[in-house]
N, C-alpha and C. Protein backbone atom coordinates (compact mmCIF):
# COMPACT_ATOMS: atom_id res chain seq x y z
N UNK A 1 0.84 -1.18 0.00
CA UNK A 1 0.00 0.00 0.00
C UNK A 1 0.88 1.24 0.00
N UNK A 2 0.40 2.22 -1.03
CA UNK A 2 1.47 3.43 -1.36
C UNK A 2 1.15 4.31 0.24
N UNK A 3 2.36 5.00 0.44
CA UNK A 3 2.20 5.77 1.72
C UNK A 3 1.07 7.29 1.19
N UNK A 4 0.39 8.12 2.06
CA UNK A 4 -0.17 9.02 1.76
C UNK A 4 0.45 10.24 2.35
N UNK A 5 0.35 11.45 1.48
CA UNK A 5 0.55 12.58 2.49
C UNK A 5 -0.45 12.86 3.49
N UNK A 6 -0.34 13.24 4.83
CA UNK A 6 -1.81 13.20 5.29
C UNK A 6 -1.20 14.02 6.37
N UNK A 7 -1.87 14.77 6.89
CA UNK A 7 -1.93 15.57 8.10
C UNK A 7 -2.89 15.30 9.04
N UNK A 8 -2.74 14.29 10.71
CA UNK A 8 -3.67 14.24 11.39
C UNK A 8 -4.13 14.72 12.57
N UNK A 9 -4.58 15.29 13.10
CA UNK A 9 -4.47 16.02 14.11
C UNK A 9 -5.84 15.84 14.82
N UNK A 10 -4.93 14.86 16.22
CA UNK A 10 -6.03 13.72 17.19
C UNK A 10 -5.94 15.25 18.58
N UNK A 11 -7.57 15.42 18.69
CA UNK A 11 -7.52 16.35 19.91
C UNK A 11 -7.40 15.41 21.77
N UNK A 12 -6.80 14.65 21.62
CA UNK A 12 -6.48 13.92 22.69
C UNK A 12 -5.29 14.53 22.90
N UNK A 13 -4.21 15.37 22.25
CA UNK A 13 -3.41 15.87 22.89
C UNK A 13 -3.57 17.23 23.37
N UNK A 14 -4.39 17.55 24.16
CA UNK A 14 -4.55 18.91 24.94
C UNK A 14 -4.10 18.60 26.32
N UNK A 15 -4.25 19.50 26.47
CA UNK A 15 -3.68 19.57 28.35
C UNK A 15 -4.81 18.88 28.93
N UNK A 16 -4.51 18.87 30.12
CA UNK A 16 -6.37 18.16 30.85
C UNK A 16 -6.93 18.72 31.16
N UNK A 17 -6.85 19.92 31.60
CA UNK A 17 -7.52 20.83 32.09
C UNK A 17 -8.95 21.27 30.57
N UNK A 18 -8.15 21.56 29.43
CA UNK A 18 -8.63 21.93 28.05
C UNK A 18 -9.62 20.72 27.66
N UNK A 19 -9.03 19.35 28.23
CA UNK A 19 -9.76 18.31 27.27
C UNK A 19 -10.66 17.78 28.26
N UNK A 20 -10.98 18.70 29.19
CA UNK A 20 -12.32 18.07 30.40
C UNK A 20 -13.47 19.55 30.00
N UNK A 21 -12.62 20.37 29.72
CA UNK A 21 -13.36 21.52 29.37
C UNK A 21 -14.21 21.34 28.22
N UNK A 22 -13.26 21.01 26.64
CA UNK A 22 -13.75 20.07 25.77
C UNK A 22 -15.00 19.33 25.97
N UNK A 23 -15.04 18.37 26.79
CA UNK A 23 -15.42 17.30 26.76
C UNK A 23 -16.60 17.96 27.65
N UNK A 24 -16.55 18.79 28.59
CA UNK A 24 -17.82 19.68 28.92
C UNK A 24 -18.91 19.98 27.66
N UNK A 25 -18.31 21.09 27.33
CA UNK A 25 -18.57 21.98 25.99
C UNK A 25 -19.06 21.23 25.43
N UNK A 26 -18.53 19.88 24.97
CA UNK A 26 -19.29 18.63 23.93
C UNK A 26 -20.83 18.45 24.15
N UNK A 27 -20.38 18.51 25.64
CA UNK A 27 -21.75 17.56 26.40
C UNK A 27 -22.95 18.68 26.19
N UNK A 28 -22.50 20.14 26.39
CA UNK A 28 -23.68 20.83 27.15
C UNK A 28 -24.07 21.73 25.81
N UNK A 29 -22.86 21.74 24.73
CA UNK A 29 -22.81 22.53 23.22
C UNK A 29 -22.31 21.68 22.19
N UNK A 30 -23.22 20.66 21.55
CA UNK A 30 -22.70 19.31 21.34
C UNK A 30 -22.51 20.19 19.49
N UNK A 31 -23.76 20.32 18.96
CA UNK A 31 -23.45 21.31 17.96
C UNK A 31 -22.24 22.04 17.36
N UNK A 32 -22.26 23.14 18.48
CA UNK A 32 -21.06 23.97 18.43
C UNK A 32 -19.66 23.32 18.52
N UNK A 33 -19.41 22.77 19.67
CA UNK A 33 -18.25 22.14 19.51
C UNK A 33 -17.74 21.09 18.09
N UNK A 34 -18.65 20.38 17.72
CA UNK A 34 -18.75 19.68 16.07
C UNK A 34 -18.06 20.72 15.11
N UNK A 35 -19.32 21.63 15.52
CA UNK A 35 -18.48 22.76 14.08
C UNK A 35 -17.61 23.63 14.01
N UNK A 36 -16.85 23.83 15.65
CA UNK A 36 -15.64 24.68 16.11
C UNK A 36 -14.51 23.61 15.82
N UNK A 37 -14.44 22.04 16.03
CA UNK A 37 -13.47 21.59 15.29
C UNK A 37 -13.49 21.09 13.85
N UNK A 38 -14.80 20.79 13.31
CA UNK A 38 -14.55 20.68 11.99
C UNK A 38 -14.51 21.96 11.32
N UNK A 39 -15.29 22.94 11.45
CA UNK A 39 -15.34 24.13 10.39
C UNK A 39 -13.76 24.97 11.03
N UNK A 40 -13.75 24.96 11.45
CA UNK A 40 -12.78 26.37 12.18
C UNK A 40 -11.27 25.82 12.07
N UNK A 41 -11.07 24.66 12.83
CA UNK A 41 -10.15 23.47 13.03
C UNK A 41 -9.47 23.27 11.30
N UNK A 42 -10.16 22.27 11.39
CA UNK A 42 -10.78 22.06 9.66
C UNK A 42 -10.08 22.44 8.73
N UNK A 43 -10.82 23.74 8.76
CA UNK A 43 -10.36 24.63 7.43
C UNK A 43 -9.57 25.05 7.56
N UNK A 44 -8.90 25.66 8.82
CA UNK A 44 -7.69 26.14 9.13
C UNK A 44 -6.47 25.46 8.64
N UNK A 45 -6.72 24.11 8.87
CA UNK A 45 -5.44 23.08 8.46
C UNK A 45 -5.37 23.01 6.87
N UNK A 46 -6.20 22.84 6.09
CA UNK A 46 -6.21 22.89 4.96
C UNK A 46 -6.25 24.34 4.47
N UNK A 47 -6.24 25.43 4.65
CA UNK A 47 -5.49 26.69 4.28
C UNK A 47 -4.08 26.50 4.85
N UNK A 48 -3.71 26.18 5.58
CA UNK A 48 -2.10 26.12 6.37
C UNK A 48 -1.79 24.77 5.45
N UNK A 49 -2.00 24.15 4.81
CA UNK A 49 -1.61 23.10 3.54
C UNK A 49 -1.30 23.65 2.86
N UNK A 50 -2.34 24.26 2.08
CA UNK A 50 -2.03 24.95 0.84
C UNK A 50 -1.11 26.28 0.93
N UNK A 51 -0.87 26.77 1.97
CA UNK A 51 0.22 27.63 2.15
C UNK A 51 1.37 26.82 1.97
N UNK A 52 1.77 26.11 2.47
CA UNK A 52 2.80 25.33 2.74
C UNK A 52 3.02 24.55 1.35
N UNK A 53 2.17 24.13 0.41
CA UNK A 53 2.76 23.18 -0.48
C UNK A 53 3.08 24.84 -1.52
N UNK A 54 1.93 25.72 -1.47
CA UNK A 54 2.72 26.82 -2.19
C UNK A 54 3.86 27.99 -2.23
N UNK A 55 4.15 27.50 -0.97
CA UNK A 55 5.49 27.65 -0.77
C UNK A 55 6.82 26.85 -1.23
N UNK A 56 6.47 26.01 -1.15
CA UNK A 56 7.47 24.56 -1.19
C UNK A 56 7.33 23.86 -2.30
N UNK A 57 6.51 24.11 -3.06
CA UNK A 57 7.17 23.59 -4.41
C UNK A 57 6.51 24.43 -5.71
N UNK A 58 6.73 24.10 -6.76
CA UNK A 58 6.57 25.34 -7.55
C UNK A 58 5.44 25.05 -8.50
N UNK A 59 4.66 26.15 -8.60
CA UNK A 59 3.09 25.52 -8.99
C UNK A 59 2.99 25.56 -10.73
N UNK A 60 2.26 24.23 -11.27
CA UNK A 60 2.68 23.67 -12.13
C UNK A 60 1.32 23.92 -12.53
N UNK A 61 0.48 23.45 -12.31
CA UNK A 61 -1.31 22.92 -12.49
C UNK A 61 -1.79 23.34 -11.41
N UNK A 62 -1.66 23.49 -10.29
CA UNK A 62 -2.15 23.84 -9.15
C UNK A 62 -3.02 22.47 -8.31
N UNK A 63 -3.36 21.53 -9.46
CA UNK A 63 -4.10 20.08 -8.55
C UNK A 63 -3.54 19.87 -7.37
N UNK A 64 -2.65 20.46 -6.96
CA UNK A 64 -2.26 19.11 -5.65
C UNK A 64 -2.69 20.27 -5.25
N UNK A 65 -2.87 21.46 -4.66
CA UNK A 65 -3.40 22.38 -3.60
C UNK A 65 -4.90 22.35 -4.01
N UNK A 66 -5.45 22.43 -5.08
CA UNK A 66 -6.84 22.33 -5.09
C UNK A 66 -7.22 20.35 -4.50
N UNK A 67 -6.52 19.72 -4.99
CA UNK A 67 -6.84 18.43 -3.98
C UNK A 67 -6.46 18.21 -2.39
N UNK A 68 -6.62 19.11 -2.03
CA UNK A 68 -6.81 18.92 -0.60
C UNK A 68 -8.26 18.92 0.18
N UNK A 69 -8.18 17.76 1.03
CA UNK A 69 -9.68 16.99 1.36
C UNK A 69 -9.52 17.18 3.44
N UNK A 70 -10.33 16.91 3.59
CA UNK A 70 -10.56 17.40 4.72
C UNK A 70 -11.49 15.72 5.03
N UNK A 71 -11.15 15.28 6.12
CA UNK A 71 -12.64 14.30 6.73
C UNK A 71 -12.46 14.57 8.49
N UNK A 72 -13.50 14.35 8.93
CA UNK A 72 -14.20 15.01 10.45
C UNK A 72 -14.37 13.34 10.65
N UNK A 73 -14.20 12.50 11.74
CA UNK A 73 -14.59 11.77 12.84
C UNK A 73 -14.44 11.38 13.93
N UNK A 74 -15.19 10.83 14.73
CA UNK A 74 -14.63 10.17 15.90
C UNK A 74 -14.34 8.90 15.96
N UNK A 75 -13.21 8.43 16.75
CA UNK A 75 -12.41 7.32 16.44
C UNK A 75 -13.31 6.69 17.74
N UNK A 76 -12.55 5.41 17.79
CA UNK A 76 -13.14 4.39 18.68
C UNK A 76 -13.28 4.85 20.11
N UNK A 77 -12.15 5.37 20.34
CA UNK A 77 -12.06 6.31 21.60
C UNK A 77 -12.99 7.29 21.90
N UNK A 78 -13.69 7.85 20.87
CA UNK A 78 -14.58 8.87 21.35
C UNK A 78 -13.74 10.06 21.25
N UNK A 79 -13.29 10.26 20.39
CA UNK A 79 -12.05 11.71 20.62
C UNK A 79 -12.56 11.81 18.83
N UNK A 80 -12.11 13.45 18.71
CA UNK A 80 -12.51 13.40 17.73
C UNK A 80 -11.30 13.91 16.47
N UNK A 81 -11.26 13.51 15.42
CA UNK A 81 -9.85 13.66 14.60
C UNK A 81 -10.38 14.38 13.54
N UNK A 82 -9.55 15.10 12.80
CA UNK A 82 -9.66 15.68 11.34
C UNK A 82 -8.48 15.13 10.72
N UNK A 83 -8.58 14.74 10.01
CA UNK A 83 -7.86 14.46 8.58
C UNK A 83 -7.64 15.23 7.58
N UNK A 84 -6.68 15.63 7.19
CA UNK A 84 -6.04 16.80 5.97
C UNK A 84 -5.62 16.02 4.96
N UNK A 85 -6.30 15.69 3.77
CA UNK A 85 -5.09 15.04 3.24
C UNK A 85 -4.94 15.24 1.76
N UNK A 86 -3.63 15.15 1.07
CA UNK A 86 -4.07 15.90 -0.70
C UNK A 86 -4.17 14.33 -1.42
N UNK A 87 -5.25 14.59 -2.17
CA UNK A 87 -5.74 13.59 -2.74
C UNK A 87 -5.10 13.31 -4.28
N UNK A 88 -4.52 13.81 -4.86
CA UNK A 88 -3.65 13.80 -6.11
C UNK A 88 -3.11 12.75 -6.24
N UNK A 89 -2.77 11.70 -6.69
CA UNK A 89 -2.04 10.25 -6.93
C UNK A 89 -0.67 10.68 -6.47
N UNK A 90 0.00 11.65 -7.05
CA UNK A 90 1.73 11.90 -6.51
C UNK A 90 2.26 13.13 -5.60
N UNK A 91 0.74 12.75 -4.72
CA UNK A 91 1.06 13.55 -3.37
C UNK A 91 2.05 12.93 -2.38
N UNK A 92 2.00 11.65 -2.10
CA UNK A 92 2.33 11.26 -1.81
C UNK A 92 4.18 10.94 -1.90
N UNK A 93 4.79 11.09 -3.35
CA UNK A 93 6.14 11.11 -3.81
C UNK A 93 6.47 11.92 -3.69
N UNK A 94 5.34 13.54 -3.97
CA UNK A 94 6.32 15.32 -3.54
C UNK A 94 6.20 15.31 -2.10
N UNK A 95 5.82 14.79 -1.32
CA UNK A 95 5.93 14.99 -0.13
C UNK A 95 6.92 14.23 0.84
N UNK A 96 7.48 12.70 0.29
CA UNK A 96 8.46 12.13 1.08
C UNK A 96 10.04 11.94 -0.36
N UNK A 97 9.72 12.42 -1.21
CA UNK A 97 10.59 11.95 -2.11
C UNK A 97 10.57 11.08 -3.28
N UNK A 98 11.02 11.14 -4.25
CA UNK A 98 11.06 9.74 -4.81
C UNK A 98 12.50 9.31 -5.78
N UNK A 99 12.84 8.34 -6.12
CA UNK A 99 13.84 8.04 -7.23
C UNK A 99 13.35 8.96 -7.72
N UNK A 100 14.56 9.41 -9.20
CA UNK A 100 14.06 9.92 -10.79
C UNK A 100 14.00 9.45 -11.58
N UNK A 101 13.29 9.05 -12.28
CA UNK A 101 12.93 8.59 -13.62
C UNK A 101 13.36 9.43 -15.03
N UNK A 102 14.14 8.95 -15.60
CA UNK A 102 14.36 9.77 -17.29
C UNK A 102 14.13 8.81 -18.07
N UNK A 103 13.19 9.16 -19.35
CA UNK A 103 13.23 8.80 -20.41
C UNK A 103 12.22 6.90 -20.19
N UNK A 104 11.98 7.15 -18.83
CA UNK A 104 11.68 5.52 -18.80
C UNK A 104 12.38 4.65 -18.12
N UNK A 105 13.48 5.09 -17.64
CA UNK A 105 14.69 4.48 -16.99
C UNK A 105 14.83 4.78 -15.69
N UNK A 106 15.05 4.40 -14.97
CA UNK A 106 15.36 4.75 -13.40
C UNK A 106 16.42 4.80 -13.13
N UNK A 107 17.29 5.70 -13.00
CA UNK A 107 18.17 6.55 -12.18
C UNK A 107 18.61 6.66 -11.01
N UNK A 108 19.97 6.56 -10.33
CA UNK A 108 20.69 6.62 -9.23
C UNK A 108 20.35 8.30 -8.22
N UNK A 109 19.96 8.92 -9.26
CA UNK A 109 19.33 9.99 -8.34
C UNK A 109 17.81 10.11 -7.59
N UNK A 110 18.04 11.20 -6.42
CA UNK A 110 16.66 11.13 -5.91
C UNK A 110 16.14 12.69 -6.15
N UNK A 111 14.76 12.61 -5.87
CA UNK A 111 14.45 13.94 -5.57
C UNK A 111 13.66 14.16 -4.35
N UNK A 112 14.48 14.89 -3.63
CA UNK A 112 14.12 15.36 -2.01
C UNK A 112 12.43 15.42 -1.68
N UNK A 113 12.13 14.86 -0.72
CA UNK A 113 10.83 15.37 -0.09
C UNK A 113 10.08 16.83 -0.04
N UNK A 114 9.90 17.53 -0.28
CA UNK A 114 9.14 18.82 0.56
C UNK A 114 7.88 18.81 1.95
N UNK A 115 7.58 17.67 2.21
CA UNK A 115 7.18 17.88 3.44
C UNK A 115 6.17 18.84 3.95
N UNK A 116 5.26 18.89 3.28
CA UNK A 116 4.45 19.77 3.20
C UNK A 116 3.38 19.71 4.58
N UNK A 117 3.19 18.48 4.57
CA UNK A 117 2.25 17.78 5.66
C UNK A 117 2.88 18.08 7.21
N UNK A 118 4.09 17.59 6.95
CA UNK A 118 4.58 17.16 8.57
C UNK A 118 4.80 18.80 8.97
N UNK A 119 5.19 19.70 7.66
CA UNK A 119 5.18 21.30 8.27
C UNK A 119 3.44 21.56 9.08
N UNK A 120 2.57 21.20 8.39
CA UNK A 120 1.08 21.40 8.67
C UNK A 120 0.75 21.07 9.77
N UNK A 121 1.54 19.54 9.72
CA UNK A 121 1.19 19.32 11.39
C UNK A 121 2.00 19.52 12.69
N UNK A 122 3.14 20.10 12.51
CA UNK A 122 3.72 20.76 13.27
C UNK A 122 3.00 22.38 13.74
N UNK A 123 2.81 23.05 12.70
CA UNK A 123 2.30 24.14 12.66
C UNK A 123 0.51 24.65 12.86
N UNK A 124 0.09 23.27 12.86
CA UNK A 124 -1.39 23.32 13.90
C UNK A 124 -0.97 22.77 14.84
N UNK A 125 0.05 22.13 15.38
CA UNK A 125 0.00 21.43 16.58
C UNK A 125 0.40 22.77 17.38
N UNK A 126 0.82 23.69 16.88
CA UNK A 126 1.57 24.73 17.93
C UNK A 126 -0.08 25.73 17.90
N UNK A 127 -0.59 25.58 17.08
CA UNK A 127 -1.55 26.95 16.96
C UNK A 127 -2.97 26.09 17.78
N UNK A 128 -3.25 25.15 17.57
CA UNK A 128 -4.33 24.52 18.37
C UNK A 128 -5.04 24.94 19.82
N UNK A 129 -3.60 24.58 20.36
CA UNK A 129 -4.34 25.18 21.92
C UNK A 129 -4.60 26.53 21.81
N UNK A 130 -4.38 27.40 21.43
CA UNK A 130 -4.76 28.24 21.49
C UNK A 130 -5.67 28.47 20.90
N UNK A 131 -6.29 28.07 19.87
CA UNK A 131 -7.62 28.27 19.48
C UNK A 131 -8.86 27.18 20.16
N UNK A 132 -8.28 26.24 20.77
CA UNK A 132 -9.06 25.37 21.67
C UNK A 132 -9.45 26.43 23.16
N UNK A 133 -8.57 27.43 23.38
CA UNK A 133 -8.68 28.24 24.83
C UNK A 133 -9.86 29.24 24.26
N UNK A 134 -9.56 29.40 23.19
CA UNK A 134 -10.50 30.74 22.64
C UNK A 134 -11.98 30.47 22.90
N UNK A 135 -11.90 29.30 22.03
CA UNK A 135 -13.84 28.49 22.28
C UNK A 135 -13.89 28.42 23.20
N UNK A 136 -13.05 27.85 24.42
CA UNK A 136 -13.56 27.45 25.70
C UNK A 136 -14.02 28.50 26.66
N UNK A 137 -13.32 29.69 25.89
CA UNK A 137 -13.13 31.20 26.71
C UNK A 137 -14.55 31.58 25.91
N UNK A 138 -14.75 31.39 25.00
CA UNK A 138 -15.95 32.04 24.31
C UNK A 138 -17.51 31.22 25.18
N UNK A 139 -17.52 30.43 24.98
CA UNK A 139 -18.79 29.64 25.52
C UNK A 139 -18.64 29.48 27.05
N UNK A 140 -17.37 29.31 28.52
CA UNK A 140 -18.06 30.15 29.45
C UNK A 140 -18.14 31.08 29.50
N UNK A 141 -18.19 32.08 28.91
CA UNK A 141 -18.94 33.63 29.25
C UNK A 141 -20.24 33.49 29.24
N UNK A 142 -20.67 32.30 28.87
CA UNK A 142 -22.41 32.49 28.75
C UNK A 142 -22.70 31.88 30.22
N UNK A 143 -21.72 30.91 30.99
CA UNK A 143 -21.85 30.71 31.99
C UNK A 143 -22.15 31.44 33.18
N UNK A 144 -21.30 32.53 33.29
CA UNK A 144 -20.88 34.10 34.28
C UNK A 144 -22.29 34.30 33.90
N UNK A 145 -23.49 34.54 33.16
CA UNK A 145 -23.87 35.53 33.75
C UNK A 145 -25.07 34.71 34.31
């Protein structure tokens, strides 16, 4: 099975304090919380993709940034994941590398990864909590009053 580029980002890694808060919020704003990590979450990661692959490699057709897919679920655990991932057949080779091919022939050279993904998920993993504090900060205020 060919490897995929994929960006995943499991909200089981929050602090505990955030992921009891979470897991409040779920219970009492089951709605909202759905569409604060898929819509907001979400989309965020797949704009921070397409930044990143248009940065990092040089745009040809543009398919691999317009194939970027998004899926929302909850895993067995009950936690809930988004999936980023570019759907293009040779997303997967600009993103970890591959031999070169000339003429039909395969070649002793390679061509480097760009890494587009693992930047994505580095770079929501740092921006997350903080947009996880924001919602949590946004919906108790309705608590206070």
């Amino acid at each position: 099975m060919a490897r995929e580029s994929a960006a995943e980002f499991d909200f089981s890694e929050v602090s505990a304090l955030d992921r009891k808060m979470l897991q409040l919020a779920e219970r009492e704003f089951p709605k909202q919380t759905k569409d604060f990590l898929n819509k907001t979450i979400g989309n965020e990661g797949r704009r921070v993709m397409r930044k990143n692959i248009k940065d990092n490699t040089g745009k040809v057709s543009g398919e691999l940034r317009r194939g970027i897919r998004k899926k929302f679920r909850k895993n067995k655990e009950g936690v809930y994941v988004v999936r980023i991932y570019a759907k293009p057949y040779y997303a997967a080779p600009v993103e970890y590398g591959h031999k070169l091919v000339a003429w039909g022939r395969k070649t002793e050279d390679t061509v480097e990864g760009r890494h587009f993904a693992q930047e994505t998920r580095e770079e929501m993993a740092r921006v997350y909590p903080e947009r996880v504090s924001a919602f949590l900060d946004q919906y108790l205020k309705g608590f206070e009053t």
